[in-house]
mmCIF file of C-alpha atoms in Angstrom:
data_model
loop_
_atom_site.group_PDB
_atom_site.id
_atom_site.type_symbol
_atom_site.label_atom_id
_atom_site.label_comp_id
_atom_site.label_asym_id
_atom_site.label_seq_id
_atom_site.Cartn_x
_atom_site.Cartn_y
_atom_site.Cartn_z
ATOM 1 C CA MET A 1 -63.449 -166.149 -140.674
ATOM 2 C CA THR A 2 -61.876 -164.227 -138.027
ATOM 3 C CA ALA A 3 -59.381 -160.870 -139.470
ATOM 4 C CA LEU A 4 -57.202 -158.842 -138.085
ATOM 5 C CA ALA A 5 -56.788 -156.320 -141.101
ATOM 6 C CA GLY A 6 -57.906 -155.362 -144.594
ATOM 7 C CA CYS A 7 -57.055 -157.514 -147.876
ATOM 8 C CA HIS A 8 -54.651 -155.835 -150.449
ATOM 9 C CA SER A 9 -54.191 -156.644 -154.037
ATOM 10 C CA LEU A 10 -51.361 -159.352 -155.173
ATOM 11 C CA GLY A 11 -52.813 -159.595 -158.549
ATOM 12 C CA ALA A 12 -54.756 -162.786 -158.857
ATOM 13 C CA ARG A 13 -52.779 -165.086 -156.185
ATOM 14 C CA MET A 14 -53.416 -166.109 -153.224
ATOM 15 C CA THR A 15 -49.905 -166.382 -150.662
ATOM 16 C CA THR A 16 -48.729 -169.090 -148.217
ATOM 17 C CA ALA A 17 -46.548 -167.898 -145.938
ATOM 18 C CA VAL A 18 -44.109 -169.134 -143.162
ATOM 19 C CA GLN A 19 -42.978 -166.879 -140.606
ATOM 20 C CA ASP A 20 -41.294 -167.210 -136.924
ATOM 21 C CA GLY A 21 -43.576 -167.471 -134.002
ATOM 22 C CA PHE A 22 -43.636 -164.247 -132.555
ATOM 23 C CA CYS A 23 -46.867 -163.323 -134.999
ATOM 24 C CA LYS A 24 -48.758 -165.630 -137.474
ATOM 25 C CA PHE A 25 -51.537 -165.482 -139.477
ATOM 26 C CA SER A 26 -53.887 -168.128 -140.991
ATOM 27 C CA HIS A 27 -56.078 -167.032 -144.289
ATOM 28 C CA HIS A 28 -55.832 -163.363 -142.490
ATOM 29 C CA CYS A 29 -54.416 -160.121 -144.111
ATOM 30 C CA TYR A 30 -51.940 -157.839 -142.854
ATOM 31 C CA ARG A 31 -51.558 -154.341 -143.275
ATOM 32 C CA ARG A 32 -48.982 -151.547 -141.542
ATOM 33 C CA GLY A 33 -50.930 -149.331 -139.850
ATOM 34 C CA TYR A 34 -52.826 -152.165 -137.976
ATOM 35 C CA SER A 35 -50.753 -153.891 -135.969
ATOM 36 C CA GLN A 36 -46.460 -153.366 -135.260
ATOM 37 C CA GLY A 37 -45.643 -156.305 -133.400
ATOM 38 C CA ALA A 38 -41.979 -156.942 -133.284
ATOM 39 C CA SER A 39 -41.438 -159.448 -135.810
ATOM 40 C CA CYS A 40 -44.752 -157.702 -138.440
ATOM 41 C CA GLY A 41 -42.893 -154.055 -137.983
ATOM 42 C CA GLN A 42 -40.781 -155.457 -141.395
ATOM 43 C CA LEU A 43 -43.741 -156.204 -143.870
ATOM 44 C CA LYS A 44 -44.350 -153.489 -145.963
ATOM 45 C CA HIS A 45 -47.996 -152.046 -146.427
ATOM 46 C CA HIS A 46 -48.680 -154.102 -149.646
ATOM 47 C CA ASP A 47 -47.801 -157.466 -148.433
ATOM 48 C CA VAL A 48 -50.321 -160.038 -148.038
ATOM 49 C CA LEU A 49 -50.233 -162.937 -145.983
ATOM 50 C CA SER A 50 -52.784 -166.033 -146.045
ATOM 51 C CA LEU A 51 -51.417 -169.204 -144.204
ATOM 52 C CA ARG A 52 -52.438 -172.457 -145.393
ATOM 53 C CA HIS A 53 -50.072 -174.404 -143.499
ATOM 54 C CA TYR A 54 -48.254 -172.702 -140.372
ATOM 55 C CA LYS A 55 -45.468 -173.749 -138.355
ATOM 56 C CA ALA A 56 -43.245 -172.366 -136.340
ATOM 57 C CA ARG A 57 -39.504 -172.155 -138.251
ATOM 58 C CA GLN A 58 -36.248 -170.807 -137.222
ATOM 59 C CA LEU A 59 -35.279 -168.492 -139.896
ATOM 60 C CA THR A 60 -31.674 -166.426 -140.041
ATOM 61 C CA ASN A 61 -31.587 -162.938 -138.971
ATOM 62 C CA SER A 62 -31.489 -161.749 -142.735
ATOM 63 C CA SER A 63 -34.792 -163.622 -143.609
ATOM 64 C CA ARG A 64 -37.312 -163.858 -141.868
ATOM 65 C CA LEU A 65 -40.161 -164.424 -143.715
ATOM 66 C CA LYS A 66 -40.856 -166.523 -146.661
ATOM 67 C CA VAL A 67 -43.617 -165.745 -148.804
ATOM 68 C CA LEU A 68 -44.839 -168.476 -151.779
ATOM 69 C CA ALA A 69 -47.685 -167.277 -153.734
ATOM 70 C CA VAL A 70 -50.411 -170.295 -154.885
ATOM 71 C CA ASP A 71 -53.113 -169.581 -157.354
ATOM 72 C CA TYR A 72 -56.425 -171.669 -155.917
ATOM 73 C CA PRO A 73 -59.341 -172.088 -159.158
ATOM 74 C CA LYS A 74 -62.967 -170.896 -158.698
ATOM 75 C CA PRO A 75 -64.871 -173.644 -157.144
ATOM 76 C CA ASN A 76 -66.973 -174.351 -159.970
ATOM 77 C CA PHE A 77 -70.373 -173.187 -158.205
ATOM 78 C CA GLU A 78 -72.409 -171.957 -161.346
ATOM 79 C CA LYS A 79 -73.846 -175.515 -161.345
ATOM 80 C CA SER A 80 -75.806 -175.732 -158.146
ATOM 81 C CA SER A 81 -78.812 -174.811 -157.937
ATOM 82 C CA THR A 82 -78.904 -171.899 -155.902
ATOM 83 C CA PHE A 83 -76.496 -169.492 -158.049
ATOM 84 C CA GLN A 84 -78.836 -170.824 -161.324
ATOM 85 C CA GLY A 85 -81.745 -169.655 -159.371
ATOM 86 C CA ALA A 86 -80.314 -166.019 -159.178
ATOM 87 C CA ALA A 87 -79.088 -166.117 -162.552
ATOM 88 C CA ASN A 88 -82.473 -166.824 -163.491
ATOM 89 C CA LEU A 89 -83.988 -164.115 -161.271
ATOM 90 C CA SER A 90 -81.912 -161.583 -162.424
ATOM 91 C CA MET A 91 -82.543 -162.489 -166.319
ATOM 92 C CA LYS A 92 -86.349 -161.687 -165.629
ATOM 93 C CA LEU A 93 -85.373 -158.368 -164.345
ATOM 94 C CA ARG A 94 -83.334 -157.530 -167.511
ATOM 95 C CA SER A 95 -85.117 -159.064 -170.062
ATOM 96 C CA ALA A 96 -88.687 -157.611 -168.876
ATOM 97 C CA ALA A 97 -90.804 -155.316 -170.774
ATOM 98 C CA ARG A 98 -89.529 -151.910 -170.118
ATOM 99 C CA PRO A 99 -91.703 -149.848 -168.099
ATOM 100 C CA GLU A 100 -93.885 -147.272 -169.654
ATOM 101 C CA MET A 101 -93.452 -144.499 -166.854
ATOM 102 C CA PRO A 102 -90.310 -145.611 -165.165
ATOM 103 C CA LEU A 103 -90.001 -145.188 -161.417
ATOM 104 C CA THR A 104 -87.866 -143.312 -159.839
ATOM 105 C CA VAL A 105 -86.732 -144.757 -156.500
ATOM 106 C CA VAL A 106 -85.211 -142.988 -153.614
ATOM 107 C CA ILE A 107 -82.624 -145.327 -151.978
ATOM 108 C CA ALA A 108 -80.974 -144.337 -148.577
ATOM 109 C CA GLY A 109 -77.556 -146.038 -147.986
ATOM 110 C CA ALA A 110 -74.617 -146.624 -150.399
ATOM 111 C CA GLY A 111 -73.802 -149.881 -148.719
ATOM 112 C CA LEU A 112 -73.748 -153.384 -150.715
ATOM 113 C CA ALA A 113 -77.278 -153.413 -150.064
ATOM 114 C CA GLY A 114 -78.318 -150.203 -151.323
ATOM 115 C CA LEU A 115 -76.225 -150.404 -154.392
ATOM 116 C CA CYS A 116 -77.381 -153.539 -154.803
ATOM 117 C CA THR A 117 -81.021 -152.143 -154.998
ATOM 118 C CA ALA A 118 -80.156 -149.220 -157.106
ATOM 119 C CA LYS A 119 -78.169 -152.159 -159.690
ATOM 120 C CA TYR A 120 -81.406 -154.259 -160.294
ATOM 121 C CA LEU A 121 -83.949 -151.829 -160.194
ATOM 122 C CA ALA A 122 -81.932 -150.186 -163.348
ATOM 123 C CA ASP A 123 -81.771 -153.124 -164.603
ATOM 124 C CA ALA A 124 -85.463 -153.138 -164.735
ATOM 125 C CA GLY A 125 -85.615 -150.488 -166.472
ATOM 126 C CA HIS A 126 -86.144 -147.909 -163.014
ATOM 127 C CA LYS A 127 -84.431 -145.020 -161.893
ATOM 128 C CA PRO A 128 -82.930 -145.207 -158.545
ATOM 129 C CA VAL A 129 -81.085 -142.388 -156.579
ATOM 130 C CA VAL A 130 -78.943 -143.360 -154.135
ATOM 131 C CA LEU A 131 -78.285 -140.747 -151.121
ATOM 132 C CA GLU A 132 -75.226 -141.697 -148.763
ATOM 133 C CA SER A 133 -74.519 -139.455 -145.991
ATOM 134 C CA ARG A 134 -70.796 -139.987 -146.458
ATOM 135 C CA GLU A 135 -67.714 -139.460 -149.050
ATOM 136 C CA VAL A 136 -67.170 -143.017 -149.300
ATOM 137 C CA LEU A 137 -69.132 -145.840 -150.785
ATOM 138 C CA GLY A 138 -70.045 -149.182 -149.059
ATOM 139 C CA GLY A 139 -71.491 -148.786 -145.425
ATOM 140 C CA LYS A 140 -69.559 -151.951 -143.397
ATOM 141 C CA VAL A 141 -67.608 -152.864 -146.408
ATOM 142 C CA ALA A 142 -66.370 -149.334 -146.412
ATOM 143 C CA ALA A 143 -62.403 -148.146 -146.930
ATOM 144 C CA TRP A 144 -59.792 -145.152 -146.424
ATOM 145 C CA ARG A 145 -56.695 -144.171 -148.010
ATOM 146 C CA ASP A 146 -54.468 -142.276 -145.325
ATOM 147 C CA GLU A 147 -51.860 -139.412 -146.973
ATOM 148 C CA HIS A 148 -49.404 -142.843 -147.358
ATOM 149 C CA GLY A 149 -51.302 -144.495 -149.530
ATOM 150 C CA ASP A 150 -51.790 -147.106 -146.827
ATOM 151 C CA ALA A 151 -55.645 -148.347 -146.274
ATOM 152 C CA TYR A 152 -57.700 -148.671 -142.941
ATOM 153 C CA GLU A 153 -60.809 -150.976 -143.011
ATOM 154 C CA THR A 154 -64.160 -151.881 -141.293
ATOM 155 C CA GLY A 155 -62.208 -155.471 -141.487
ATOM 156 C CA LEU A 156 -61.548 -158.337 -143.487
ATOM 157 C CA HIS A 157 -64.515 -159.459 -146.056
ATOM 158 C CA ILE A 158 -64.825 -162.965 -147.178
ATOM 159 C CA PHE A 159 -67.228 -164.053 -150.492
ATOM 160 C CA ALA A 160 -68.170 -167.561 -149.855
ATOM 161 C CA GLY A 161 -69.368 -170.227 -152.714
ATOM 162 C CA ALA A 162 -72.624 -170.352 -151.394
ATOM 163 C CA TYR A 163 -73.544 -166.638 -151.838
ATOM 164 C CA PRO A 164 -75.217 -167.465 -155.203
ATOM 165 C CA ASN A 165 -76.854 -163.319 -155.761
ATOM 166 C CA THR A 166 -73.449 -162.155 -154.995
ATOM 167 C CA MET A 167 -71.387 -164.165 -157.394
ATOM 168 C CA ASN A 168 -74.102 -163.945 -159.780
ATOM 169 C CA MET A 169 -73.166 -160.071 -159.439
ATOM 170 C CA PHE A 170 -69.540 -160.260 -160.070
ATOM 171 C CA LYS A 171 -70.082 -162.407 -163.403
ATOM 172 C CA GLU A 172 -72.545 -160.067 -164.623
ATOM 173 C CA LEU A 173 -70.309 -156.740 -163.598
ATOM 174 C CA ASP A 174 -67.454 -158.740 -165.390
ATOM 175 C CA ILE A 175 -65.538 -158.731 -161.959
ATOM 176 C CA GLU A 176 -64.848 -162.467 -161.285
ATOM 177 C CA ASP A 177 -61.886 -162.434 -161.657
ATOM 178 C CA ARG A 178 -61.256 -159.553 -158.630
ATOM 179 C CA LEU A 179 -61.940 -162.783 -156.209
ATOM 180 C CA GLN A 180 -58.990 -164.411 -154.670
ATOM 181 C CA TRP A 181 -60.205 -167.789 -153.893
ATOM 182 C CA LYS A 182 -58.633 -170.064 -150.810
ATOM 183 C CA SER A 183 -58.004 -173.640 -150.353
ATOM 184 C CA HIS A 184 -60.966 -175.041 -149.166
ATOM 185 C CA SER A 185 -60.556 -174.498 -145.154
ATOM 186 C CA MET A 186 -62.277 -172.697 -142.114
ATOM 187 C CA ILE A 187 -59.274 -171.984 -139.581
ATOM 188 C CA PHE A 188 -59.995 -169.711 -136.120
ATOM 189 C CA ALA A 189 -57.115 -168.286 -134.100
ATOM 190 C CA ARG A 190 -57.666 -169.610 -130.146
ATOM 191 C CA PRO A 191 -58.286 -167.300 -127.621
ATOM 192 C CA ASP A 192 -57.114 -169.760 -125.241
ATOM 193 C CA ALA A 193 -53.638 -170.491 -126.829
ATOM 194 C CA PRO A 194 -52.106 -167.233 -128.172
ATOM 195 C CA GLY A 195 -50.156 -168.543 -131.410
ATOM 196 C CA SER A 196 -52.380 -171.225 -132.396
ATOM 197 C CA PHE A 197 -55.261 -172.451 -134.845
ATOM 198 C CA SER A 198 -58.132 -174.685 -134.899
ATOM 199 C CA THR A 199 -58.389 -175.943 -138.683
ATOM 200 C CA PHE A 200 -61.495 -177.224 -140.546
ATOM 201 C CA ASP A 201 -60.306 -178.773 -143.888
ATOM 202 C CA PHE A 202 -63.203 -179.572 -146.064
ATOM 203 C CA PRO A 203 -62.207 -182.845 -148.700
ATOM 204 C CA ASP A 204 -62.903 -182.656 -152.154
ATOM 205 C CA LEU A 205 -66.275 -184.684 -152.051
ATOM 206 C CA PRO A 206 -69.880 -184.226 -152.458
ATOM 207 C CA ALA A 207 -71.648 -182.061 -149.484
ATOM 208 C CA PRO A 208 -72.603 -182.955 -146.442
ATOM 209 C CA ILE A 209 -69.859 -185.478 -146.638
ATOM 210 C CA ASN A 210 -67.560 -182.982 -147.258
ATOM 211 C CA GLY A 211 -68.208 -180.665 -143.901
ATOM 212 C CA ILE A 212 -69.059 -183.518 -141.859
ATOM 213 C CA ILE A 213 -65.385 -184.788 -142.433
ATOM 214 C CA ALA A 214 -64.312 -181.329 -141.775
ATOM 215 C CA ILE A 215 -65.847 -181.541 -138.284
ATOM 216 C CA LEU A 216 -65.015 -184.952 -137.494
ATOM 217 C CA ARG A 217 -61.155 -184.049 -138.892
ATOM 218 C CA ASN A 218 -60.826 -181.283 -136.075
ATOM 219 C CA ASN A 219 -58.856 -182.129 -132.795
ATOM 220 C CA GLN A 220 -57.564 -178.913 -131.704
ATOM 221 C CA MET A 221 -60.974 -177.519 -130.733
ATOM 222 C CA LEU A 222 -63.233 -180.175 -130.544
ATOM 223 C CA THR A 223 -63.313 -183.267 -128.166
ATOM 224 C CA TRP A 224 -65.361 -186.584 -129.842
ATOM 225 C CA ARG A 225 -67.992 -185.488 -127.566
ATOM 226 C CA GLU A 226 -68.322 -182.196 -128.461
ATOM 227 C CA LYS A 227 -68.059 -183.106 -132.256
ATOM 228 C CA VAL A 228 -71.431 -185.138 -131.559
ATOM 229 C CA GLN A 229 -73.642 -182.665 -129.912
ATOM 230 C CA PHE A 230 -72.399 -180.123 -132.734
ATOM 231 C CA ALA A 231 -73.207 -182.786 -135.680
ATOM 232 C CA LEU A 232 -76.313 -183.277 -133.739
ATOM 233 C CA GLY A 233 -77.626 -179.772 -133.746
ATOM 234 C CA LEU A 234 -77.029 -179.667 -137.369
ATOM 235 C CA LEU A 235 -78.859 -182.617 -138.165
ATOM 236 C CA PRO A 236 -82.448 -180.714 -138.166
ATOM 237 C CA ALA A 237 -81.284 -178.218 -140.110
ATOM 238 C CA ILE A 238 -80.043 -180.151 -142.809
ATOM 239 C CA VAL A 239 -83.080 -182.685 -142.567
ATOM 240 C CA GLN A 240 -85.519 -180.372 -142.230
ATOM 241 C CA GLY A 241 -84.422 -177.446 -144.029
ATOM 242 C CA GLN A 242 -85.001 -173.355 -143.980
ATOM 243 C CA SER A 243 -88.979 -174.469 -141.750
ATOM 244 C CA TYR A 244 -86.785 -175.455 -139.069
ATOM 245 C CA ILE A 245 -84.357 -172.879 -139.123
ATOM 246 C CA GLU A 246 -86.787 -170.214 -138.973
ATOM 247 C CA ARG A 247 -88.844 -171.805 -135.805
ATOM 248 C CA LYS A 248 -85.292 -170.631 -134.612
ATOM 249 C CA ASP A 249 -85.394 -167.142 -134.592
ATOM 250 C CA LYS A 250 -86.397 -166.426 -130.851
ATOM 251 C CA LEU A 251 -83.207 -168.220 -130.348
ATOM 252 C CA THR A 252 -79.444 -165.981 -130.102
ATOM 253 C CA VAL A 253 -76.758 -168.149 -131.006
ATOM 254 C CA SER A 254 -75.796 -167.975 -127.481
ATOM 255 C CA GLN A 255 -78.927 -169.590 -126.275
ATOM 256 C CA ARG A 256 -78.839 -172.005 -128.733
ATOM 257 C CA MET A 257 -75.236 -173.124 -128.460
ATOM 258 C CA LYS A 258 -75.747 -173.279 -124.514
ATOM 259 C CA LYS A 259 -79.495 -175.142 -124.955
ATOM 260 C CA GLN A 260 -77.433 -177.665 -127.055
ATOM 261 C CA GLY A 261 -75.546 -178.491 -124.487
ATOM 262 C CA VAL A 262 -72.072 -176.751 -126.997
ATOM 263 C CA PRO A 263 -69.291 -175.673 -124.446
ATOM 264 C CA ALA A 264 -68.598 -171.881 -123.666
ATOM 265 C CA ARG A 265 -65.387 -172.166 -124.961
ATOM 266 C CA VAL A 266 -66.572 -173.170 -128.467
ATOM 267 C CA ASN A 267 -69.080 -170.635 -128.085
ATOM 268 C CA ASP A 268 -66.398 -167.927 -127.475
ATOM 269 C CA GLU A 269 -63.358 -169.624 -130.235
ATOM 270 C CA VAL A 270 -66.092 -170.165 -133.173
ATOM 271 C CA PHE A 271 -69.754 -168.502 -132.655
ATOM 272 C CA ILE A 272 -68.297 -165.184 -131.323
ATOM 273 C CA ALA A 273 -66.389 -164.678 -134.826
ATOM 274 C CA THR A 274 -69.193 -166.588 -137.033
ATOM 275 C CA ALA A 275 -72.020 -163.870 -136.032
ATOM 276 C CA LYS A 276 -69.548 -160.835 -136.265
ATOM 277 C CA SER A 277 -68.933 -161.944 -139.792
ATOM 278 C CA LEU A 278 -72.330 -162.290 -140.204
ATOM 279 C CA ASN A 279 -73.880 -159.351 -138.720
ATOM 280 C CA PHE A 280 -71.181 -157.555 -137.405
ATOM 281 C CA ILE A 281 -72.938 -158.240 -133.374
ATOM 282 C CA ASP A 282 -72.078 -160.748 -130.950
ATOM 283 C CA PRO A 283 -73.344 -164.411 -130.672
ATOM 284 C CA ASP A 284 -76.098 -163.269 -127.460
ATOM 285 C CA ASP A 285 -77.510 -160.835 -129.737
ATOM 286 C CA LEU A 286 -77.738 -162.681 -132.931
ATOM 287 C CA SER A 287 -80.876 -164.903 -134.275
ATOM 288 C CA MET A 288 -79.761 -168.183 -134.496
ATOM 289 C CA THR A 289 -81.473 -168.130 -137.718
ATOM 290 C CA VAL A 290 -78.549 -166.236 -138.979
ATOM 291 C CA VAL A 291 -76.155 -168.683 -138.150
ATOM 292 C CA LEU A 292 -78.112 -171.647 -139.264
ATOM 293 C CA THR A 293 -79.364 -170.334 -142.564
ATOM 294 C CA ALA A 294 -75.526 -170.011 -143.324
ATOM 295 C CA LEU A 295 -73.956 -173.496 -141.763
ATOM 296 C CA ASN A 296 -77.178 -175.041 -143.816
ATOM 297 C CA ARG A 297 -76.011 -173.260 -147.106
ATOM 298 C CA PHE A 298 -72.603 -174.113 -146.390
ATOM 299 C CA LEU A 299 -73.724 -178.068 -145.431
ATOM 300 C CA ARG A 300 -75.755 -178.797 -148.305
ATOM 301 C CA GLU A 301 -73.255 -177.079 -151.066
ATOM 302 C CA ARG A 302 -70.209 -178.716 -152.080
ATOM 303 C CA HIS A 303 -68.305 -175.526 -153.151
ATOM 304 C CA GLY A 304 -70.975 -173.373 -150.469
ATOM 305 C CA SER A 305 -67.906 -172.693 -147.901
ATOM 306 C CA LYS A 306 -65.097 -172.347 -150.052
ATOM 307 C CA MET A 307 -63.830 -168.590 -149.087
ATOM 308 C CA ALA A 308 -62.334 -165.602 -151.439
ATOM 309 C CA PHE A 309 -61.114 -162.012 -150.879
ATOM 310 C CA LEU A 310 -60.900 -159.581 -152.741
ATOM 311 C CA ASP A 311 -58.441 -158.249 -154.890
ATOM 312 C CA GLY A 312 -58.309 -154.647 -153.401
ATOM 313 C CA LEU A 313 -60.767 -152.465 -151.299
ATOM 314 C CA PRO A 314 -63.714 -152.807 -151.542
ATOM 315 C CA PRO A 315 -65.073 -149.126 -152.435
ATOM 316 C CA GLU A 316 -62.739 -149.312 -155.782
ATOM 317 C CA ARG A 317 -63.035 -152.832 -156.520
ATOM 318 C CA LEU A 318 -66.726 -153.597 -155.690
ATOM 319 C CA CYS A 319 -68.897 -150.842 -155.364
ATOM 320 C CA GLN A 320 -67.646 -148.961 -157.769
ATOM 321 C CA PRO A 321 -68.848 -151.009 -160.647
ATOM 322 C CA ILE A 322 -71.673 -151.559 -159.078
ATOM 323 C CA VAL A 323 -72.117 -147.482 -159.529
ATOM 324 C CA ASP A 324 -70.582 -147.440 -162.584
ATOM 325 C CA HIS A 325 -73.673 -149.950 -163.870
ATOM 326 C CA PHE A 326 -76.119 -148.216 -162.755
ATOM 327 C CA LYS A 327 -75.746 -144.618 -163.718
ATOM 328 C CA GLN A 328 -74.875 -146.127 -167.765
ATOM 329 C CA ARG A 329 -78.584 -147.128 -167.107
ATOM 330 C CA GLY A 330 -79.832 -143.783 -165.814
ATOM 331 C CA GLY A 331 -79.538 -143.857 -162.214
ATOM 332 C CA GLU A 332 -77.343 -141.602 -159.623
ATOM 333 C CA ILE A 333 -75.679 -141.413 -156.681
ATOM 334 C CA ARG A 334 -75.477 -138.230 -154.245
ATOM 335 C CA MET A 335 -72.792 -138.705 -151.687
ATOM 336 C CA ASN A 336 -72.424 -136.086 -148.734
ATOM 337 C CA SER A 337 -76.044 -136.293 -148.633
ATOM 338 C CA LYS A 338 -76.772 -137.275 -144.966
ATOM 339 C CA LEU A 339 -81.232 -138.323 -144.242
ATOM 340 C CA GLN A 340 -82.611 -136.061 -141.689
ATOM 341 C CA GLN A 341 -85.998 -136.989 -141.801
ATOM 342 C CA ILE A 342 -88.575 -139.450 -143.897
ATOM 343 C CA GLU A 343 -91.296 -136.873 -143.634
ATOM 344 C CA LEU A 344 -94.837 -138.762 -144.076
ATOM 345 C CA ASN A 345 -98.292 -138.125 -145.899
ATOM 346 C CA THR A 346 -101.349 -138.008 -143.993
ATOM 347 C CA ASP A 347 -102.048 -141.524 -145.351
ATOM 348 C CA ASP A 348 -98.436 -142.014 -143.926
ATOM 349 C CA SER A 349 -97.265 -143.135 -147.272
ATOM 350 C CA VAL A 350 -93.837 -141.088 -147.598
ATOM 351 C CA LYS A 351 -93.734 -138.028 -149.034
ATOM 352 C CA CYS A 352 -90.151 -137.462 -149.508
ATOM 353 C CA PHE A 353 -86.382 -137.743 -147.657
ATOM 354 C CA LYS A 354 -85.549 -134.849 -146.057
ATOM 355 C CA LEU A 355 -81.582 -134.145 -146.434
ATOM 356 C CA ALA A 356 -79.424 -132.384 -143.383
ATOM 357 C CA ASP A 357 -78.680 -129.410 -145.832
ATOM 358 C CA GLY A 358 -82.400 -128.520 -145.402
ATOM 359 C CA SER A 359 -83.284 -130.277 -149.032
ATOM 360 C CA ALA A 360 -85.687 -132.499 -150.085
ATOM 361 C CA VAL A 361 -85.654 -135.367 -152.360
ATOM 362 C CA GLN A 362 -88.728 -136.593 -153.534
ATOM 363 C CA GLY A 363 -89.620 -140.205 -155.558
ATOM 364 C CA ASP A 364 -92.140 -143.021 -156.806
ATOM 365 C CA LEU A 365 -90.965 -145.216 -153.879
ATOM 366 C CA TYR A 366 -88.381 -145.147 -150.834
ATOM 367 C CA VAL A 367 -86.230 -147.595 -149.638
ATOM 368 C CA SER A 368 -84.060 -147.239 -146.636
ATOM 369 C CA ALA A 369 -81.098 -149.493 -146.770
ATOM 370 C CA MET A 370 -79.419 -148.094 -143.768
ATOM 371 C CA PRO A 371 -78.496 -150.338 -140.942
ATOM 372 C CA GLY A 372 -81.810 -151.053 -138.274
#
């Protein structure tokens, strides 16, 4: 769940690599421009590394790196109730009677939230107008190319089986083949032991048994006492569900872990990465509800914690297909259109979006899909 760099296309494959002890990656991707380590400097920018099994190996000077490509099949998450619920909701939007007077909905922000809002509004027969302040799509999943064609990303982005709306959208856009699924495991770098990793391997068993076994098997990070504490902390969420989870909104992740007796070491090794991957903020500032919601989905669904990488840059391989979809249905997107002010009417309803260039954009409804 932690990341060192962005993911790059290698057909429809994940790769397993074994490298000497200087630099080892686990389910992460490396691209020139992010790191120039002694042993990594030889790698070309199109090389993707994803280690399933890692070990130091003495290699000859002429062959410091060996790469083995391995395909992992897409998990069969379509049978889950959450995926079917997302698919049914989307179908209702597409099959609903077309509005006699379609609404023009102005959306500020062309990140995934804004683009997905536009997609489903267009599916329902309305006209979205998306405003983006920059010249690149994606928001927090934005990426750029330099003059050499190398990519700069905001981080490595994963797509989990427990994301039913996202998985359904990939299916509707017919871009499922752009997801590269990896083995069912979570691997965390250990700050206290550079070059070492802590692994949670999920067996091919129903949930939550597979998740419980993954926790019990882990011996690099958790002692048996800590495993029991960790499991007890998750048990109420599994049993009581979302109502319990929402009651924990008053606690941050760090506060909840401390209250549960989880060592600070585990918080540093697991939950800093988890918090940043979910909301791009530290566990000291993130509500425990967010993490518990994700963990609960992972533990309740057999394939919920299985993860995939996108086979290229998100703006190109994910965001652009969404834009193409809603533009074909009458929507618009305006790049380099920075929102300067939300102008209100006397009754506090929105009158228009004022842009930095002095122009105004009016609509029937307005949506802010910008970071809070």
